[in-house]
Amino acid sequence: MGNAAAPPVEETEVIEAIRASVASLDALFLEDVDLDRDAPDAVAGEAVDVLGRKCELRLQRLALWKQLEAQVAAGKARDAADFAEFQEAMTPPDPTGAERAFVEMSTTAEVAGILTLSPGAAAAFISQSRKVSAMPAVAAALASGLMSWRHAVIVADETDCLAPESAEALVAHFFDPDAPNRARGSEPGDLVAHLFRRKVRTWRERSYPASVAIRHAKCVAERRMEYRPGADGMATITLILPGDTACAIWNKTTAIARGLQGPGETRSLTQLRPDVAAALLLSAHTGAAATGRLDGGEEPGTGTDPYFVDLSKIPAPKADVLVTIPIFTMLGSTDEPADLDGYGPIPAAMARKLVADGATSFYRVLVDPRTGAPLEIGRTSYRLSEAMKRWIRMRDGHCTFPGCTNPSTDNDTDHLTAWQHHGTTGVSNLAQLCPKHHRLKHHSGWNPTPATTTEPPGWTSPTGRHYPGQHPDPQPPHWPPRLLEQNQALTGDNGAAADVGAAGESGATGELGVPAINQPDELSPLERALTAYLAA
């Protein structure tokens, strides 16, 4: 044993990190025991402080458990990846395809047996472990407990379709503190997995848009409906559709369901959505009126069918959806992906089709080519209140409460500082909150921090912990090469297009505290270049 080789430095660091986390947990547990020992002798006034300290200890321990869980996941991933590599190394030279397959099957079966996983789950875990271990920056963040295993898997999944150099650029963008134009906003581990995946995918699609159209066309060809019988007399139907179609269906179904809610309706919004979808599908395919008899022969509205929805009494709703489109994408000069509210990046061709077809449920949002800031919010409604509401939806993207991903169409626009407390009605004092967290804000000690025109608010919990705002990190759109050269020649700026206008523009703002849509008659160098480009 004394002659055994020392483990690699990376493994040593993981073990030391785990030991440090366990030691910190041990100290907190011992403090908790001391509190229990002293509690019987505490006077009534001190008992409150004991409970407060016990609450704080539980939160500190939860943070350490999360950190330890990530460190253990890093150790498991490293050992699984090493085991797979060792098994391949022991394969005889120049193995046949069958021999390779049997080695892989044996490796998977061994890991599945040790971890009590199915063969499919074990194969996925080995593949993910090897990808994560091959990205030192990701593996280091996991081993230090800065993010979860789920976050590491997201990076592995989103780099899978990229060339090696492109995958390295993605990892550097999110994990290298010295990388140029590093990702702004929250660190990967501070975002819930769903939001982190969207942030990574959005950057990937913007940076490498060439493959988006190809992958989208392939997925459209594979669209389908799936049916799976379930237990307790239930079943699941899944529609695999293009993102814009699915988003429109979801929002229309939600709008109808909200219209049904009232004093006499006992069903929740969650229950009403499938009932509305079933009513729409089953009445439409037969051509029967929604007010006709049901399949069982009973009259509608008699209460004998708890799932019945009388569509004849519901006005056709308008389900608004924001489509954020880089201005050069809409003009066809670049193929940079657009962003569909509640979904994420969509191919440029899909975005242009939504605008060209005049889809009334979709509001286009053009993006300033200089800064990535919103340039125009759809002109179908010019009232200030509506424009401001859509601005907040676009800025926040979802409920701003920590960890909540409730989409913008289901949320309320709330004053951060209440009107009766001298709060103003401006974008810096407004934010999206889902109904649940809106109520929590008004009935608990959770307090929002100020927002800005470009960033949503953060939140401070009753225990004093601060959770920063999770803004979507907008970036300037891609410029067509010819226009970029013209602009650099006019402005003398040899840097990135994102810096244009930082010093050479007036910075005028509109009524909403955002870049004004209507500028003075005198054109800036950027506007002259853009005008010349469009006229060419």
XYZ file of C-alpha atoms in Angstrom:
536
model
C 0.000 0.000 0.000
C 2.890 2.339 0.794
C 4.145 2.137 -2.790
C 0.786 2.988 -4.351
C 0.867 5.875 -6.799
C -0.671 9.129 -5.633
C -4.044 9.930 -7.215
C -4.206 12.655 -9.856
C -4.321 16.212 -8.556
C -7.914 16.642 -9.734
C -9.110 13.658 -7.678
C -7.199 14.905 -4.649
C -8.861 18.280 -4.945
C -12.313 16.659 -5.122
C -11.645 14.611 -1.984
C -10.316 17.652 -0.128
C -13.368 19.675 -1.133
C -15.671 16.905 0.099
C -13.776 16.719 3.400
C -14.078 20.480 3.849
C -17.841 20.357 3.201
C -18.304 17.463 5.636
C -16.257 19.311 8.287
C -18.424 22.412 7.871
C -21.577 20.308 8.175
C -20.202 18.630 11.281
C -19.548 22.002 12.922
C -23.111 23.128 12.200
C -24.575 19.905 13.607
C -22.510 20.313 16.797
C -23.751 23.885 17.180
C -27.318 22.626 16.810
C -26.717 20.071 19.567
C -25.374 22.819 21.841
C -28.513 24.875 21.218
C -30.708 21.916 22.190
C -28.661 21.412 25.352
C -28.975 25.058 26.379
C -32.622 25.545 25.287
C -34.299 24.244 28.514
C -32.434 26.849 30.571
C -33.259 29.729 28.187
C -35.728 32.364 29.328
C -38.811 33.103 27.236
C -37.244 36.097 25.486
C -34.172 34.117 24.468
C -36.225 31.213 23.080
C -37.079 33.255 20.020
C -33.395 33.822 19.316
C -32.748 30.081 19.649
C -35.409 29.321 17.057
C -34.040 32.025 14.778
C -30.555 30.552 15.014
C -31.924 27.062 14.356
C -33.603 28.371 11.192
C -30.336 29.939 10.073
C -28.449 26.688 10.755
C -30.912 24.735 8.578
C -30.396 27.136 5.678
C -26.620 26.992 6.029
C -26.751 23.208 6.113
C -28.977 23.103 3.038
C -26.393 25.180 1.170
C -23.650 22.768 2.244
C -25.735 19.709 1.317
C -26.194 21.200 -2.152
C -22.472 21.849 -2.415
C -21.619 18.355 -1.183
C -24.098 16.802 -3.599
C -22.355 18.525 -6.523
C -18.923 17.442 -5.294
C -20.069 13.828 -4.954
C -21.521 14.016 -8.474
C -18.131 15.232 -9.732
C -16.427 12.246 -8.092
C -18.959 9.793 -9.545
C -18.600 11.297 -13.017
C -14.805 11.150 -12.869
C -14.778 7.498 -11.792
C -17.375 6.491 -14.401
C -15.415 8.217 -17.166
C -12.139 6.668 -15.995
C -13.692 3.192 -15.767
C -14.981 3.451 -19.346
C -11.562 4.586 -20.583
C -9.762 1.794 -18.707
C -12.109 -0.794 -20.193
C -11.391 0.522 -23.688
C -7.647 0.502 -22.969
C -7.817 -3.188 -22.021
C -9.484 -4.049 -25.318
C -7.153 -6.068 -27.627
C -5.457 -4.024 -30.387
C -7.461 -3.465 -33.571
C -10.760 -4.782 -32.191
C -13.620 -5.595 -34.511
C -16.911 -3.715 -34.377
C -18.511 -6.579 -32.484
C -15.711 -6.626 -29.903
C -16.099 -2.887 -29.299
C -19.845 -3.300 -28.901
C -19.426 -6.085 -26.341
C -16.900 -4.023 -24.336
C -19.334 -1.106 -24.296
C -22.214 -3.379 -23.264
C -20.138 -4.898 -20.489
C -19.007 -1.480 -19.240
C -22.576 -0.201 -19.192
C -23.834 -3.322 -17.405
C -21.153 -2.986 -14.709
C -21.981 0.665 -14.013
C -25.708 -0.093 -14.095
C -25.230 -2.833 -11.494
C -23.134 -0.672 -9.172
C -25.472 2.351 -9.325
C -28.695 0.314 -9.605
C -29.654 1.944 -12.894
C -31.326 0.662 -16.023
C -28.948 -0.033 -18.944
C -30.242 3.045 -20.779
C -29.753 5.306 -17.766
C -26.294 3.893 -17.142
C -25.266 4.422 -20.778
C -26.490 8.030 -20.600
C -24.632 8.627 -17.329
C -21.362 7.265 -18.747
C -21.713 9.408 -21.879
C -22.485 12.534 -19.841
C -19.636 11.816 -17.427
C -17.114 11.531 -20.251
C -18.299 14.792 -21.827
C -18.189 16.682 -18.528
C -14.777 15.275 -17.619
C -13.462 16.375 -21.033
C -14.340 20.003 -20.189
C -11.962 20.999 -17.347
C -13.693 24.301 -16.559
C -17.092 22.606 -16.219
C -15.671 19.730 -14.181
C -13.890 22.204 -11.877
C -17.083 24.213 -11.280
C -18.917 21.005 -10.425
C -16.149 19.728 -8.136
C -16.080 23.025 -6.249
C -19.835 22.827 -5.679
C -20.544 26.018 -7.610
C -23.226 24.324 -9.720
C -25.197 21.096 -9.799
C -24.778 17.950 -11.877
C -27.849 19.015 -13.857
C -26.100 22.229 -14.895
C -23.045 20.267 -16.040
C -25.232 17.923 -18.107
C -26.856 20.931 -19.787
C -23.451 22.158 -20.968
C -22.611 18.661 -22.234
C -25.926 18.434 -24.115
C -25.746 21.890 -25.683
C -22.157 21.429 -26.917
C -22.850 17.993 -28.371
C -23.755 19.315 -31.838
C -20.838 21.770 -32.019
C -17.345 21.383 -33.451
C -14.625 21.061 -30.762
C -13.424 24.653 -31.138
C -17.008 25.950 -30.954
C -17.691 23.848 -27.854
C -14.574 25.311 -26.221
C -15.796 28.829 -27.028
C -19.170 28.116 -25.401
C -17.548 26.764 -22.247
C -15.181 29.733 -22.081
C -18.075 32.180 -22.521
C -19.832 30.875 -19.408
C -16.977 29.598 -17.230
C -13.765 31.483 -18.057
C -13.587 34.758 -16.069
C -10.951 36.093 -18.470
C -12.868 35.314 -21.668
C -13.694 38.296 -23.908
C -17.382 39.218 -23.830
C -18.019 36.749 -21.017
C -21.619 35.972 -20.112
C -23.159 38.651 -17.927
C -25.684 38.372 -15.152
C -26.042 35.419 -12.808
C -23.403 32.705 -12.590
C -24.446 29.285 -13.998
C -25.012 27.756 -10.569
C -27.201 30.680 -9.466
C -29.766 29.985 -12.193
C -32.333 27.209 -12.015
C -31.547 24.540 -14.600
C -34.371 25.534 -16.947
C -33.197 29.140 -17.173
C -29.552 28.134 -17.521
C -30.383 25.810 -20.428
C -32.268 28.593 -22.181
C -29.379 31.028 -21.663
C -26.819 28.540 -23.023
C -29.012 27.544 -25.952
C -29.734 31.158 -26.873
C -26.031 32.000 -26.948
C -25.273 28.859 -28.972
C -27.951 29.563 -31.563
C -26.879 33.211 -31.893
C -23.198 32.342 -32.201
C -23.583 29.381 -34.563
C -26.838 29.944 -36.484
C -25.854 27.990 -39.587
C -27.081 24.659 -38.241
C -30.316 25.969 -36.720
C -32.343 25.865 -39.950
C -31.057 22.392 -40.804
C -31.888 20.976 -37.385
C -35.270 22.702 -37.350
C -36.218 21.281 -40.769
C -35.281 17.799 -39.585
C -37.359 18.159 -36.421
C -40.348 19.538 -38.334
C -40.275 16.445 -40.525
C -40.397 14.346 -37.342
C -43.419 16.171 -35.813
C -45.919 13.779 -34.315
C -48.608 13.108 -31.744
C -47.935 10.559 -29.027
C -50.454 8.672 -26.909
C -49.606 6.791 -23.708
C -52.208 5.045 -21.550
C -51.727 5.748 -17.863
C -52.960 4.478 -14.513
C -56.254 5.268 -12.775
C -58.179 5.675 -16.011
C -55.946 8.474 -17.319
C -53.778 8.874 -20.404
C -51.244 11.324 -21.837
C -51.321 12.946 -25.283
C -48.222 14.815 -26.456
C -47.983 17.034 -29.530
C -44.476 17.516 -30.973
C -44.902 20.716 -33.024
C -42.903 23.742 -34.223
C -42.345 26.140 -31.345
C -44.491 28.976 -32.697
C -47.490 26.696 -33.254
C -47.180 25.059 -29.844
C -46.774 28.444 -28.143
C -49.886 29.809 -29.854
C -51.926 26.726 -28.851
C -50.813 27.015 -25.230
C -51.600 30.721 -25.010
C -55.000 30.422 -26.691
C -55.973 27.500 -24.448
C -54.855 29.479 -21.392
C -56.793 32.565 -22.503
C -60.009 30.554 -22.963
C -59.489 28.832 -19.611
C -59.066 32.198 -17.878
C -62.276 33.406 -19.500
C -64.132 30.485 -17.949
C -63.010 31.274 -14.422
C -65.603 32.955 -12.276
C -67.637 32.613 -9.075
C -69.483 29.557 -10.364
C -66.427 27.724 -11.766
C -64.804 25.318 -9.328
C -62.063 24.058 -11.643
C -58.532 25.453 -11.422
C -56.676 26.888 -14.403
C -54.615 23.691 -14.551
C -57.796 21.603 -14.825
C -59.467 23.935 -17.300
C -56.648 23.855 -19.860
C -57.054 20.154 -20.793
C -60.861 20.479 -20.685
C -60.730 23.391 -23.127
C -58.302 21.560 -25.426
C -60.538 18.474 -25.444
C -63.627 20.572 -26.179
C -61.891 22.344 -29.064
C -60.631 19.129 -30.624
C -63.702 16.959 -30.175
C -66.199 19.585 -31.350
C -64.097 20.704 -34.306
C -63.464 17.307 -35.872
C -67.155 16.391 -36.014
C -68.346 19.828 -37.046
C -70.878 19.745 -34.224
C -71.737 22.880 -32.333
C -70.244 23.205 -28.908
C -73.703 23.536 -27.428
C -74.969 20.217 -28.782
C -75.471 17.019 -26.836
C -72.426 15.274 -25.443
C -71.393 11.736 -26.324
C -73.333 10.304 -23.408
C -76.555 11.973 -24.548
C -76.808 14.341 -21.592
C -77.651 17.982 -22.063
C -74.755 20.414 -21.622
C -74.702 22.425 -18.440
C -76.674 19.852 -16.449
C -73.678 19.060 -14.259
C -73.556 15.389 -15.252
C -70.276 15.891 -17.167
C -67.618 17.569 -14.993
C -65.337 18.084 -18.012
C -67.850 19.955 -20.194
C -66.858 23.339 -21.624
C -69.496 25.464 -23.393
C -67.380 27.174 -26.028
C -70.340 29.109 -27.442
C -70.321 31.448 -24.438
C -66.621 32.338 -24.670
C -65.486 35.224 -26.898
C -62.567 34.461 -29.161
C -59.495 35.482 -27.133
C -56.378 37.218 -28.315
C -53.331 35.435 -26.927
C -50.409 37.828 -27.239
C -46.905 36.515 -27.879
C -43.728 38.600 -28.192
C -41.249 37.739 -30.943
C -37.883 39.476 -30.471
C -36.315 39.811 -33.927
C -32.893 41.319 -34.666
C -33.557 44.013 -37.244
C -31.128 42.553 -39.790
C -32.750 39.133 -39.421
C -36.148 40.581 -40.303
C -34.607 42.296 -43.340
C -33.100 38.990 -44.466
C -29.536 40.278 -44.212
C -28.530 37.777 -41.522
C -29.935 34.460 -40.291
C -29.465 35.123 -36.591
C -32.208 33.355 -34.590
C -35.099 35.320 -33.097
C -36.555 34.755 -29.628
C -40.116 33.563 -29.023
C -41.481 34.633 -25.654
C -42.021 31.604 -23.422
C -40.053 29.302 -25.746
C -36.595 30.576 -26.626
C -34.571 30.891 -29.862
C -36.379 30.093 -33.128
C -34.978 29.951 -36.682
C -34.825 33.195 -38.617
C -37.120 31.822 -41.341
C -39.846 31.071 -38.785
C -39.615 34.591 -37.334
C -39.794 36.233 -40.752
C -42.822 34.088 -41.612
C -44.628 35.186 -38.436
C -44.119 38.838 -39.408
C -44.904 38.356 -43.108
C -48.102 36.422 -42.434
C -49.351 39.198 -40.163
C -50.122 36.858 -37.264
C -52.229 39.080 -35.014
C -51.360 37.172 -31.840
C -47.643 37.881 -32.276
C -46.072 41.265 -31.479
C -42.725 41.820 -33.131
C -39.943 43.429 -31.098
C -37.099 44.844 -33.167
C -33.641 44.964 -31.579
C -31.247 47.898 -31.828
C -28.187 46.800 -33.850
C -25.879 48.886 -31.624
C -26.681 47.582 -28.151
C -29.221 44.770 -28.385
C -31.788 46.981 -26.628
C -35.404 46.946 -27.836
C -35.943 49.363 -30.716
C -39.671 49.084 -31.298
C -42.602 47.338 -29.692
C -45.396 46.380 -32.118
C -47.549 49.362 -33.160
C -50.910 47.560 -33.082
C -51.623 49.256 -29.731
C -50.007 52.649 -29.038
C -51.401 53.346 -25.558
C -48.628 53.925 -23.037
C -49.936 51.382 -20.546
C -49.959 48.602 -23.141
C -46.515 49.494 -24.485
C -45.088 49.581 -20.969
C -46.691 46.258 -20.122
C -45.145 44.610 -23.184
C -41.801 46.234 -22.399
C -41.810 44.655 -18.939
C -42.770 41.298 -20.409
C -39.884 41.465 -22.830
C -37.349 42.647 -20.245
C -38.220 40.043 -17.609
C -39.192 37.051 -19.767
C -40.845 35.292 -16.824
C -41.820 35.814 -13.200
C -38.928 37.606 -11.510
C -39.197 35.751 -8.184
C -36.086 33.598 -7.508
C -36.292 30.274 -9.321
C -39.743 30.888 -10.863
C -40.048 30.235 -14.602
C -43.735 31.055 -15.015
C -44.022 32.532 -18.553
C -44.886 36.148 -19.165
C -48.403 35.539 -20.500
C -49.563 34.251 -17.096
C -48.078 37.043 -14.978
C -49.160 40.327 -13.405
C -47.291 43.618 -13.861
C -46.675 44.778 -10.300
C -45.314 47.968 -8.704
C -42.124 47.146 -6.807
C -42.710 50.138 -4.527
C -46.459 50.414 -4.048
C -48.282 53.438 -5.453
C -49.539 54.409 -1.996
C -45.911 54.410 -0.830
C -44.969 56.969 -3.512
C -43.966 54.368 -6.082
C -43.899 55.565 -9.702
C -45.362 53.927 -12.788
C -42.140 53.487 -14.728
C -40.282 50.465 -16.057
C -37.732 50.743 -13.223
C -40.510 50.301 -10.662
C -42.410 47.535 -12.445
C -41.809 43.812 -12.707
C -43.584 40.613 -13.622
C -44.905 38.377 -10.877
C -46.977 35.246 -11.254
C -50.197 35.277 -9.187
C -48.704 33.024 -6.498
C -45.581 35.125 -5.926
C -47.570 38.351 -6.278
C -49.595 37.279 -3.250
C -46.439 36.181 -1.421
C -44.872 39.629 -1.930
C -47.811 41.320 -0.234
C -48.151 38.838 2.638
C -44.567 38.014 3.646
C -41.157 39.527 4.253
C -39.903 38.993 0.664
C -38.887 42.385 -0.761
C -37.805 43.281 -4.320
C -34.757 45.400 -5.012
C -34.878 48.185 -7.642
C -35.038 47.260 -11.314
C -33.601 49.125 -14.311
C -34.733 49.601 -17.882
C -32.687 46.549 -18.895
C -32.574 44.350 -15.772
C -35.391 42.939 -13.621
C -35.322 43.287 -9.826
C -33.515 41.046 -7.376
C -35.112 39.825 -4.166
C -34.265 39.838 -0.458
C -35.703 37.031 1.666
C -37.080 37.351 5.221
C -33.758 35.917 6.496
C -31.821 38.719 4.789
C -30.404 36.662 1.909
C -30.230 38.453 -1.440
C -31.037 36.728 -4.717
C -29.955 38.754 -7.783
C -32.253 39.342 -10.730
C -32.038 36.732 -13.476
C -32.067 38.909 -16.575
C -31.887 37.309 -20.044
C -28.499 38.865 -20.931
C -29.373 40.458 -24.318
C -26.495 40.887 -26.740
C -26.143 43.060 -29.851
C -27.343 41.410 -33.067
C -25.014 40.231 -35.784
C -24.223 42.821 -38.461
C -24.070 42.083 -42.204
C -20.389 42.376 -43.213
C -20.965 45.143 -45.795
C -22.911 47.386 -43.398
C -20.428 46.766 -40.591
C -17.594 47.952 -42.823
C -19.579 51.074 -43.801
C -20.333 51.918 -40.192
C -16.724 51.473 -39.086
C -15.579 53.712 -41.920
C -18.085 56.410 -40.933
C -17.496 56.281 -37.193
C -13.816 55.387 -37.173
C -14.586 52.527 -34.779
C -12.584 49.386 -35.442
C -14.100 47.513 -32.503
C -17.212 45.416 -32.278
C -20.508 46.724 -33.588
C -21.854 46.519 -30.070
C -19.747 49.532 -29.087
C -21.133 51.756 -31.833
C -23.297 54.503 -30.370
C -21.848 54.270 -26.865
C -20.158 57.642 -27.342
C -21.371 58.857 -30.744
C -25.126 58.713 -30.120
C -27.178 61.216 -28.204
C -28.666 58.587 -25.907
C -32.111 60.199 -26.103
C -34.810 58.279 -24.329
C -38.543 58.051 -24.833
C -41.388 58.318 -22.358
C -40.725 54.840 -21.040
C -37.125 55.586 -20.085
C -35.915 53.490 -23.034
C -34.277 54.413 -26.368
C -36.708 56.684 -28.180
C -38.361 55.372 -31.327
C -38.681 58.788 -32.968
C -35.291 60.519 -33.246
C -34.512 64.088 -34.468
C -34.442 64.791 -38.190
C -30.623 64.879 -38.299
C -29.340 61.368 -38.972
C -26.417 59.902 -37.088
C -23.578 58.172 -38.987
C -25.093 54.817 -38.047
C -28.530 55.823 -39.357
C -27.047 57.170 -42.601
C -25.177 53.890 -43.102
C -28.313 51.889 -42.367
C -30.382 54.034 -44.738
C -27.818 53.586 -47.501
C -27.760 49.858 -46.891
C -31.558 49.524 -47.082
C -31.708 51.640 -50.242
C -29.040 49.558 -51.993
